[in-house]
């Protein structure tokens, strides 16, 4: 019954030195959304951090919330023993996410992403190659260039400094942006199911 | 009085031409560059009289006075005859003037009832009688067209109208007139007969008249001016008579609008509650926190108008009341301070728009002092934070914080942390006092904002840090 998730990797917090006594930055400002088995690839789970900001002035419009694309704990890249050789934002011959240039308050010039749009490629020392996808529709604001110089950040701090990209949804899609994603609770159920499946079959 | 007749011999030819084609005396003055007010203010009948006298060539005959005040058309007929000289003198209206059955006067080039330039605005509409009625509407697109011809010293119709009417308004309402006043009275004219006169320009210069979403009509003043600048003289003349035809009817009045420019109120406030946001915090229609600094201060003003307090400014749009004594302002400030113990206001005052500009500039140049309570994930000792006290003028690069990125441009801002002072609290907490350049995002400097502010407290201390409390000191 499909590849299950490794129990050790199923923790939802990134490996920390101590469990925080206070809610983390992500806890305080973001809502976690998940996409499991992105592009049908087992265990290539992504976690979308949706900022919780609002329209202060009581606007009738749904607020436009920034999304940060990150790896979810169970993602294969984050499992112990995996070493990343390099990361590349060159997703095709003609397109590099590094070329994304955004200007002005209305963020003109950004590359538009659909849910399946590739963000980057992760090359591991064991020869495995993983593609990260946007998982949400919107305009690409920026990609994280520091993981190019120090790929291990992706594994050390996948939920914060190891983020991949920042996406700004279309104004008119502000409300529907998370329709294809799982809530924290739903994702936990998926993970538990798959762990049980693995345990059962192994 | 009549020695002050403003036209001279040089103007005679132009004045004759204009008058014969249906232009009123005041418009004639404007085209002759008469730029002092007195002549415009003389009563219309007198002006006509004087103009007529002025235009008399070596004429021996006097215009005979008729016992009852003659209807305009007869008077002007005589004038016309006078201009022509001795030719075509006729008592019953032959010559250039045709009298139509319905009593109104129309002729190709000589309708002296309604001015073909101002449509009556500088005729009846600046007479005392009219001002008393106070209900007008103005649409002057095609008039502006004719005014934009030739001379630079042609007096604008709007200016002449103001010269005449300001003193009349002043007298009627019992207030002084100030050209730079924030209180504006708009007087609106309409002339449906000629509204479409400028539409021919669209065929010749179509790119000047592109429809835009919010515009009711593409024929805006700007668009028409642009087209007039583009169009060639010959092309214009082919399409539009010069001088313009005399209108059949005078323009009509639509409404009068009053508005007051925004006023600004400034002061200083202290915030005594951490649960009070600056602006109302409402998500999905649901208020998350009670009230806000903005509401606590502005509610009172709208109804009527720490040691170091933070300056604030409020713009009150189209206020119906603008004058307050300093006593009233004091009372307003007291009311605000009494209404809530969450904020206190000081130095409340009315200020100009320029002063607000200064306030905003000042914000950029200043340094700010903050006090923050920091949490660290790793257990720390005093020695772990001491080094922060020695750091001076630390340059940091801050990408636009994620929390404001949806409404601010994406950019990197360099800011300076001038100095820091640490106070150890316990293994996971310390107080950090910072003196920074204005515009520094403090929270992001502490937690690093996903590494997008570099360096930050996390990177400096090699811990995961977060900010629990933030207060402004100065």
Coordinates of N, CA and C in Angstrom, one line a residue, chain A residues 4-197:
Chain A
X4 N 5.3 4.2 2.7 CA 4.8 4.9 3.9 C 5.9 5.9 4.3
X5 N 5.5 6.7 5.2 CA 6.4 7.7 5.7 C 7.3 7.1 6.9
X6 N 8.5 7.5 6.9 CA 9.4 7.0 7.9 C 8.9 7.6 9.2
X7 N 8.7 6.8 10.2 CA 8.2 7.3 11.5 C 9.1 8.4 12.1
X8 N 10.4 8.2 12.0 CA 11.3 9.3 12.5 C 11.1 10.6 11.9
X9 N 10.8 10.5 10.6 CA 10.7 11.8 9.9 C 9.4 12.5 10.0
X10 N 8.5 11.8 10.7 CA 7.1 12.3 10.7 C 6.9 13.4 11.7
X11 N 7.9 13.8 12.3 CA 7.8 15.0 13.3 C 7.4 16.2 12.5
X12 N 6.6 17.0 13.1 CA 6.1 18.2 12.4 C 7.0 19.4 12.7
X13 N 7.8 19.3 13.7 CA 8.7 20.5 13.9 C 10.0 20.2 13.3
X14 N 10.7 21.1 12.8 CA 12.1 20.9 12.4 C 12.9 20.6 13.6
X15 N 14.0 19.8 13.3 CA 14.8 19.4 14.5 C 15.3 20.7 15.2
X16 N 15.0 20.8 16.5 CA 15.3 22.0 17.3 C 16.2 21.5 18.4
X17 N 16.9 22.4 19.0 CA 17.8 22.1 20.1 C 16.9 21.8 21.3
X18 N 15.8 22.6 21.5 CA 14.9 22.4 22.6 C 13.5 22.7 22.1
X19 N 12.5 22.0 22.6 CA 11.2 22.4 22.2 C 10.9 23.8 22.7
X20 N 10.4 24.7 21.9 CA 10.3 26.1 22.3 C 9.2 26.2 23.4
X21 N 9.5 27.0 24.4 CA 8.5 27.3 25.4 C 7.4 28.2 24.9
X22 N 7.8 29.0 23.9 CA 6.8 29.9 23.4 C 6.5 29.5 21.9
X23 N 5.4 29.9 21.4 CA 5.1 29.5 20.0 C 6.2 30.1 19.1
X24 N 6.6 29.4 18.1 CA 7.7 29.9 17.2 C 7.1 31.0 16.3
X25 N 8.1 31.6 15.6 CA 7.7 32.6 14.6 C 6.7 32.1 13.6
X26 N 6.9 30.8 13.1 CA 6.0 30.3 12.2 C 4.6 30.0 12.8
X27 N 4.6 29.5 14.1 CA 3.4 29.3 14.8 C 2.6 30.6 14.9
X28 N 3.3 31.7 15.2 CA 2.6 33.0 15.5 C 2.1 33.6 14.2
X29 N 2.8 33.5 13.2 CA 2.4 34.4 12.0 C 1.9 33.6 10.8
X30 N 2.0 32.2 10.9 CA 1.6 31.5 9.7 C 0.7 30.4 10.0
X31 N -0.1 30.0 8.9 CA -0.9 28.8 9.0 C -0.2 27.8 8.1
X32 N -0.1 26.6 8.6 CA 0.6 25.5 7.8 C -0.4 24.8 7.0
X33 N -0.1 24.6 5.7 CA -0.9 23.8 4.7 C 0.1 22.8 4.1
X34 N -0.5 21.7 3.7 CA 0.4 20.6 3.2 C -0.1 20.1 1.9
X35 N 0.9 19.6 1.2 CA 0.6 18.8 0.0 C 1.5 17.6 0.1
X36 N 0.8 16.4 0.1 CA 1.5 15.1 0.2 C 1.8 14.6 -1.2
X37 N 2.9 13.9 -1.3 CA 3.2 13.1 -2.6 C 3.1 14.0 -3.8
X38 N 3.8 15.2 -3.7 CA 3.6 16.2 -4.8 C 4.0 15.5 -6.1
X39 N 3.2 15.8 -7.1 CA 3.4 15.2 -8.5 C 3.4 13.7 -8.5
X40 N 2.7 13.2 -7.5 CA 2.5 11.7 -7.4 C 3.8 11.0 -6.9
X41 N 4.8 11.8 -6.5 CA 6.0 11.1 -6.0 C 5.9 10.9 -4.5
X42 N 5.9 9.7 -4.1 CA 5.7 9.3 -2.7 C 6.6 10.0 -1.8
X43 N 6.1 10.6 -0.7 CA 6.8 11.2 0.4 C 7.5 12.5 0.0
X44 N 7.2 13.0 -1.2 CA 7.8 14.3 -1.5 C 6.8 15.4 -1.0
X45 N 6.7 15.5 0.3 CA 5.7 16.4 0.9 C 6.2 17.8 1.0
X46 N 5.3 18.7 0.7 CA 5.6 20.2 0.8 C 4.8 20.8 1.9
X47 N 5.3 21.8 2.6 CA 4.5 22.5 3.5 C 4.5 24.0 3.1
X48 N 3.3 24.5 2.9 CA 3.1 25.9 2.5 C 2.7 26.7 3.7
X49 N 3.6 27.7 4.0 CA 3.3 28.6 5.1 C 2.6 29.8 4.6
X50 N 1.3 29.9 5.0 CA 0.5 31.0 4.6 C 0.5 32.1 5.7
X51 N 1.0 33.3 5.4 CA 1.0 34.3 6.4 C -0.4 34.7 6.8
X52 N -0.5 35.0 8.1 CA -1.9 35.3 8.6 C -2.3 36.7 8.6
X53 N -1.6 37.6 7.9 CA -1.9 39.0 8.0 C -3.3 39.3 7.4
X54 N -3.8 40.4 7.7 CA -5.2 40.7 7.3 C -5.2 42.2 6.8
X55 N -6.4 42.5 6.2 CA -6.6 43.9 5.8 C -7.0 44.6 7.1
X56 N -6.2 45.4 7.6 CA -6.5 46.1 8.9 C -7.8 46.9 8.9
X57 N -8.1 47.5 7.8 CA -9.2 48.5 7.8 C -10.5 47.9 7.6
X58 N -10.7 46.7 7.8 CA -12.0 46.1 7.7 C -12.5 46.0 6.3
X59 N -11.6 45.7 5.4 CA -11.9 45.6 3.9 C -12.8 44.4 3.7
X60 N -13.6 44.5 2.7 CA -14.5 43.4 2.3 C -13.8 42.3 1.5
X61 N -12.6 42.6 1.1 CA -11.8 41.7 0.2 C -11.1 40.7 1.1
X62 N -10.9 39.5 0.6 CA -10.1 38.5 1.3 C -8.6 39.1 1.3
X63 N -7.9 39.0 2.4 CA -6.6 39.6 2.4 C -5.7 38.7 1.5
X64 N -4.7 39.4 1.0 CA -3.8 38.8 0.1 C -2.6 38.3 0.9
X65 N -2.5 37.0 1.1 CA -1.5 36.4 2.0 C -0.4 35.8 1.3
X66 N 0.8 36.2 1.7 CA 2.1 35.7 1.2 C 2.2 34.2 1.6
X67 N 2.7 33.4 0.6 CA 2.9 32.0 1.0 C 4.4 31.7 0.8
X68 N 4.9 31.0 1.8 CA 6.3 30.5 1.8 C 6.3 29.0 1.5
X69 N 7.1 28.6 0.5 CA 7.1 27.2 0.1 C 8.3 26.5 0.8
X70 N 8.0 25.5 1.6 CA 9.0 24.8 2.3 C 8.8 23.3 2.2
X71 N 9.8 22.6 2.7 CA 9.7 21.1 2.7 C 9.0 20.7 4.0
X72 N 8.1 19.7 3.9 CA 7.5 19.2 5.1 C 8.5 18.1 5.7
X73 N 8.4 18.0 7.0 CA 9.3 17.1 7.8 C 9.5 15.7 7.1
X74 N 8.4 15.1 6.7 CA 8.6 13.7 6.2 C 9.3 13.7 4.8
X75 N 9.5 14.8 4.2 CA 10.1 14.8 2.8 C 11.4 14.0 2.8
X76 N 11.6 13.3 1.8 CA 12.8 12.4 1.7 C 14.1 13.1 1.9
X77 N 14.2 14.3 1.4 CA 15.4 15.1 1.5 C 15.8 15.4 2.9
X78 N 14.8 15.4 3.8 CA 15.1 15.7 5.2 C 15.3 14.5 6.0
X79 N 15.3 13.3 5.4 CA 15.6 12.1 6.2 C 17.1 12.0 6.5
X80 N 17.4 11.4 7.7 CA 18.8 11.3 8.1 C 19.5 10.5 7.1
X81 N 20.8 10.9 6.8 CA 21.6 10.2 5.9 C 21.6 10.8 4.5
X82 N 20.7 11.7 4.3 CA 20.7 12.3 3.0 C 21.6 13.5 3.0
X83 N 22.5 13.5 2.0 CA 23.3 14.7 1.8 C 23.0 15.4 0.5
X84 N 22.9 16.7 0.6 CA 22.6 17.5 -0.7 C 23.9 17.9 -1.3
X85 N 24.0 17.6 -2.6 CA 25.2 18.0 -3.3 C 25.0 19.5 -3.8
X86 N 23.9 19.7 -4.5 CA 23.7 21.1 -4.9 C 22.2 21.3 -5.2
X87 N 21.9 22.6 -5.3 CA 20.5 22.9 -5.6 C 20.5 23.9 -6.8
X88 N 19.6 23.7 -7.7 CA 19.6 24.6 -8.9 C 18.2 25.2 -9.1
X89 N 18.2 26.5 -9.5 CA 16.9 27.1 -9.9 C 16.7 27.1 -11.4
X90 N 17.6 26.5 -12.1 CA 17.4 26.4 -13.5 C 16.5 25.2 -13.8
X91 N 15.2 25.6 -14.0 CA 14.2 24.5 -14.1 C 14.0 24.0 -15.5
X92 N 14.4 24.8 -16.5 CA 14.4 24.3 -17.9 C 15.5 25.1 -18.6
X93 N 15.7 24.8 -19.9 CA 16.7 25.5 -20.7 C 16.5 27.0 -20.7
X94 N 15.2 27.4 -20.7 CA 14.9 28.8 -20.9 C 14.5 29.5 -19.6
X95 N 14.3 28.7 -18.6 CA 13.8 29.4 -17.4 C 14.6 29.1 -16.1
X96 N 15.0 30.2 -15.5 CA 15.7 30.1 -14.2 C 14.9 30.9 -13.2
X97 N 14.6 30.4 -12.1 CA 13.8 31.2 -11.1 C 14.7 32.3 -10.6
X98 N 16.0 32.2 -10.8 CA 16.8 33.3 -10.4 C 16.6 34.6 -11.2
X99 N 16.1 34.4 -12.4 CA 15.9 35.5 -13.3 C 14.7 36.3 -12.9
X100 N 13.9 35.8 -11.9 CA 12.7 36.5 -11.5 C 13.0 37.9 -11.0
X101 N 12.5 38.9 -11.6 CA 12.7 40.3 -11.1 C 11.4 41.0 -10.9
X102 N 11.2 41.4 -9.7 CA 9.9 42.0 -9.3 C 10.1 43.5 -9.0
X103 N 9.2 44.4 -9.5 CA 9.5 45.8 -9.2 C 8.2 46.5 -8.8
X104 N 8.3 47.4 -7.9 CA 7.2 48.3 -7.6 C 6.2 47.6 -6.6
X105 N 5.3 48.5 -6.2 CA 4.3 48.0 -5.2 C 3.5 46.9 -5.7
X106 N 3.3 46.9 -7.0 CA 2.4 45.9 -7.6 C 3.1 44.7 -8.2
X107 N 4.4 44.6 -7.8 CA 5.2 43.4 -8.1 C 5.2 43.1 -9.6
X108 N 5.4 44.0 -10.4 CA 5.4 43.7 -11.9 C 6.6 42.9 -12.3
X109 N 6.4 42.1 -13.3 CA 7.6 41.4 -13.9 C 7.8 40.0 -13.3
X110 N 6.9 39.6 -12.3 CA 7.1 38.4 -11.6 C 6.7 37.2 -12.5
X111 N 7.4 36.0 -12.3 CA 7.0 34.8 -13.1 C 5.7 34.3 -12.4
X112 N 4.8 33.9 -13.2 CA 3.5 33.4 -12.7 C 3.7 31.9 -12.5
X113 N 3.2 31.4 -11.4 CA 3.3 29.9 -11.0 C 2.0 29.3 -10.9
X114 N 1.8 28.1 -11.5 CA 0.7 27.3 -11.2 C 1.1 26.2 -10.1
X115 N 0.1 25.4 -9.7 CA 0.4 24.5 -8.6 C 1.6 23.6 -8.9
X116 N 1.7 23.2 -10.2 CA 2.7 22.2 -10.5 C 4.0 22.8 -11.0
X117 N 4.1 24.1 -11.0 CA 5.3 24.8 -11.5 C 6.5 24.4 -10.7
X118 N 7.5 24.0 -11.4 CA 8.8 23.6 -10.6 C 9.5 24.8 -10.1
X119 N 10.0 24.7 -8.9 CA 10.7 25.8 -8.3 C 12.2 25.6 -8.4
X120 N 12.7 24.4 -8.0 CA 14.1 24.1 -8.0 C 14.3 22.6 -8.1
X121 N 15.6 22.3 -8.3 CA 15.9 20.9 -8.3 C 17.0 20.7 -7.3
X122 N 16.8 19.6 -6.5 CA 17.8 19.3 -5.4 C 18.5 18.0 -5.8
X123 N 19.8 18.1 -5.9 CA 20.7 17.0 -6.3 C 21.4 16.4 -5.1
X124 N 21.2 15.1 -4.8 CA 21.8 14.5 -3.6 C 23.0 13.7 -4.0
X125 N 23.8 13.5 -2.9 CA 25.1 12.7 -3.2 C 24.8 11.3 -3.6
X126 N 23.6 10.8 -3.2 CA 23.4 9.4 -3.5 C 22.8 9.3 -4.9
X127 N 22.8 10.4 -5.7 CA 22.3 10.3 -7.0 C 20.9 10.7 -7.2
X128 N 20.1 10.7 -6.1 CA 18.7 11.0 -6.2 C 18.5 12.5 -6.6
X129 N 17.5 12.8 -7.3 CA 17.1 14.1 -7.7 C 15.7 14.4 -7.3
X130 N 15.5 15.5 -6.7 CA 14.1 15.9 -6.3 C 13.8 17.3 -6.8
X131 N 12.5 17.4 -7.3 CA 12.0 18.7 -7.7 C 11.0 19.3 -6.7
X132 N 11.2 20.5 -6.4 CA 10.2 21.2 -5.5 C 9.2 21.9 -6.4
X133 N 8.0 21.9 -6.0 CA 6.9 22.5 -6.8 C 6.3 23.6 -6.0
X134 N 5.6 24.5 -6.7 CA 5.0 25.7 -6.1 C 3.8 25.3 -5.1
X135 N 3.0 24.4 -5.6 CA 1.8 23.9 -4.8 C 0.7 24.9 -4.7
X136 N 1.0 26.2 -5.0 CA -0.1 27.2 -5.0 C 0.1 28.0 -6.2
X137 N -1.0 28.7 -6.6 CA -0.9 29.6 -7.8 C -0.6 31.0 -7.3
X138 N 0.2 31.7 -8.1 CA 0.5 33.0 -7.7 C 1.8 33.5 -8.4
X139 N 2.2 34.7 -8.0 CA 3.3 35.4 -8.6 C 4.6 35.1 -7.7
X140 N 5.6 34.7 -8.3 CA 6.8 34.4 -7.6 C 7.5 35.7 -7.2
X141 N 7.7 35.8 -5.9 CA 8.3 37.0 -5.4 C 9.8 36.8 -5.3
X142 N 10.2 35.8 -4.7 CA 11.7 35.6 -4.6 C 11.9 34.1 -4.3
X143 N 13.2 33.7 -4.7 CA 13.6 32.3 -4.3 C 14.8 32.5 -3.3
X144 N 15.0 31.5 -2.5 CA 16.0 31.6 -1.4 C 17.4 31.3 -2.0
X145 N 18.2 32.4 -2.1 CA 19.5 32.1 -2.7 C 20.5 31.6 -1.7
X146 N 20.2 31.8 -0.4 CA 21.2 31.3 0.5 C 21.3 29.7 0.5
X147 N 20.3 29.1 0.1 CA 20.4 27.6 0.1 C 21.3 27.1 -1.1
X148 N 21.6 28.0 -2.1 CA 22.5 27.7 -3.1 C 23.9 27.6 -2.6
X149 N 24.2 28.5 -1.7 CA 25.6 28.6 -1.2 C 25.8 27.6 0.0
X150 N 24.7 27.3 0.7 CA 24.9 26.4 1.8 C 23.6 25.5 1.9
X151 N 23.6 24.4 1.0 CA 22.4 23.6 0.9 C 22.0 22.9 2.2
X152 N 22.9 22.8 3.1 CA 22.5 22.1 4.3 C 21.5 22.9 5.1
X153 N 21.4 24.2 4.9 CA 20.4 25.0 5.6 C 19.0 24.4 5.4
X154 N 18.8 23.9 4.1 CA 17.5 23.3 3.8 C 17.1 22.2 4.7
X155 N 18.1 21.5 5.2 CA 17.9 20.3 6.1 C 17.9 20.8 7.5
X156 N 18.7 21.8 7.8 CA 18.8 22.2 9.2 C 17.6 23.0 9.6
X157 N 17.2 23.9 8.8 CA 16.0 24.8 9.1 C 15.0 24.8 8.0
X158 N 14.4 23.7 7.7 CA 13.5 23.7 6.5 C 12.3 24.6 6.6
X159 N 11.9 24.9 7.9 CA 10.7 25.8 8.0 C 11.0 27.3 8.0
X160 N 12.2 27.6 8.2 CA 12.5 29.1 8.2 C 13.6 29.4 7.2
X161 N 14.9 29.5 7.7 CA 16.0 29.9 6.8 C 16.1 29.0 5.6
X162 N 15.6 27.8 5.6 CA 15.7 26.8 4.5 C 14.5 26.9 3.6
X163 N 13.8 28.0 3.6 CA 12.6 28.0 2.7 C 13.1 28.0 1.3
X164 N 12.2 27.8 0.3 CA 12.6 27.8 -1.1 C 12.1 29.0 -1.8
X165 N 10.8 29.3 -1.6 CA 10.3 30.4 -2.4 C 9.2 31.2 -1.7
X166 N 9.0 32.4 -2.1 CA 7.9 33.2 -1.6 C 6.9 33.5 -2.8
X167 N 5.6 33.2 -2.6 CA 4.7 33.4 -3.6 C 3.6 34.3 -3.2
X168 N 3.1 35.3 -4.0 CA 2.0 36.2 -3.7 C 0.9 35.8 -4.6
X169 N -0.3 35.4 -4.0 CA -1.4 35.0 -4.8 C -2.0 36.1 -5.5
X170 N -2.7 35.8 -6.6 CA -3.4 36.8 -7.4 C -4.5 37.4 -6.4
X171 N -4.7 38.7 -6.6 CA -5.7 39.3 -5.7 C -7.1 38.6 -5.7
X172 N -7.5 38.2 -7.0 CA -8.8 37.6 -7.0 C -8.9 36.2 -6.6
X173 N -7.7 35.6 -6.3 CA -7.6 34.2 -5.9 C -7.2 34.1 -4.4
X174 N -7.3 35.3 -3.7 CA -6.8 35.3 -2.3 C -7.6 34.3 -1.5
X175 N -8.8 34.1 -1.7 CA -9.6 33.2 -0.9 C -9.4 31.7 -1.3
X176 N -9.2 31.4 -2.6 CA -9.2 30.0 -3.0 C -7.8 29.4 -3.0
X177 N -6.8 30.2 -2.6 CA -5.4 29.8 -2.8 C -5.1 28.4 -2.1
X178 N -5.8 28.1 -1.0 CA -5.4 26.8 -0.3 C -6.4 25.7 -0.6
X179 N -7.2 25.8 -1.7 CA -8.2 24.8 -1.9 C -7.7 23.4 -2.2
X180 N -6.5 23.3 -2.8 CA -6.0 22.0 -3.1 C -5.1 21.5 -2.0
X181 N -5.0 22.1 -0.8 CA -4.1 21.7 0.2 C -4.8 21.1 1.4
X182 N -4.0 20.4 2.2 CA -4.5 19.8 3.4 C -4.1 20.7 4.6
X183 N -5.1 20.7 5.6 CA -4.8 21.4 6.8 C -3.8 20.5 7.6
X184 N -3.3 21.1 8.7 CA -2.4 20.4 9.6 C -3.0 19.1 10.0
X185 N -4.2 19.2 10.5 CA -4.9 18.0 11.0 C -5.1 16.9 9.9
X186 N -5.5 17.4 8.7 CA -5.8 16.4 7.6 C -4.4 15.7 7.3
X187 N -3.4 16.5 7.3 CA -2.1 16.0 6.9 C -1.6 15.0 7.9
X188 N -1.8 15.3 9.2 CA -1.4 14.4 10.2 C -2.1 13.0 10.1
X189 N -3.4 13.1 9.7 CA -4.1 11.8 9.5 C -3.5 11.0 8.3
X190 N -3.1 11.8 7.3 CA -2.5 11.1 6.1 C -1.2 10.4 6.5
X191 N -0.4 11.1 7.3 CA 0.9 10.6 7.7 C 0.7 9.4 8.6
X192 N -0.2 9.5 9.6 CA -0.4 8.4 10.5 C -0.8 7.2 9.7
X193 N -1.8 7.4 8.8 CA -2.2 6.3 8.0 C -1.1 5.6 7.3
X194 N -0.2 6.4 6.7 CA 0.8 5.8 5.9 C 1.9 5.1 6.7
X195 N 2.1 5.7 7.9 CA 3.1 5.0 8.9 C 2.5 3.7 9.3
X196 N 1.2 3.7 9.6 CA 0.6 2.4 10.0 C 0.7 1.4 8.9
X197 N 0.4 1.9 7.7 CA 0.5 1.0 6.5 C 1.9 0.4 6.4

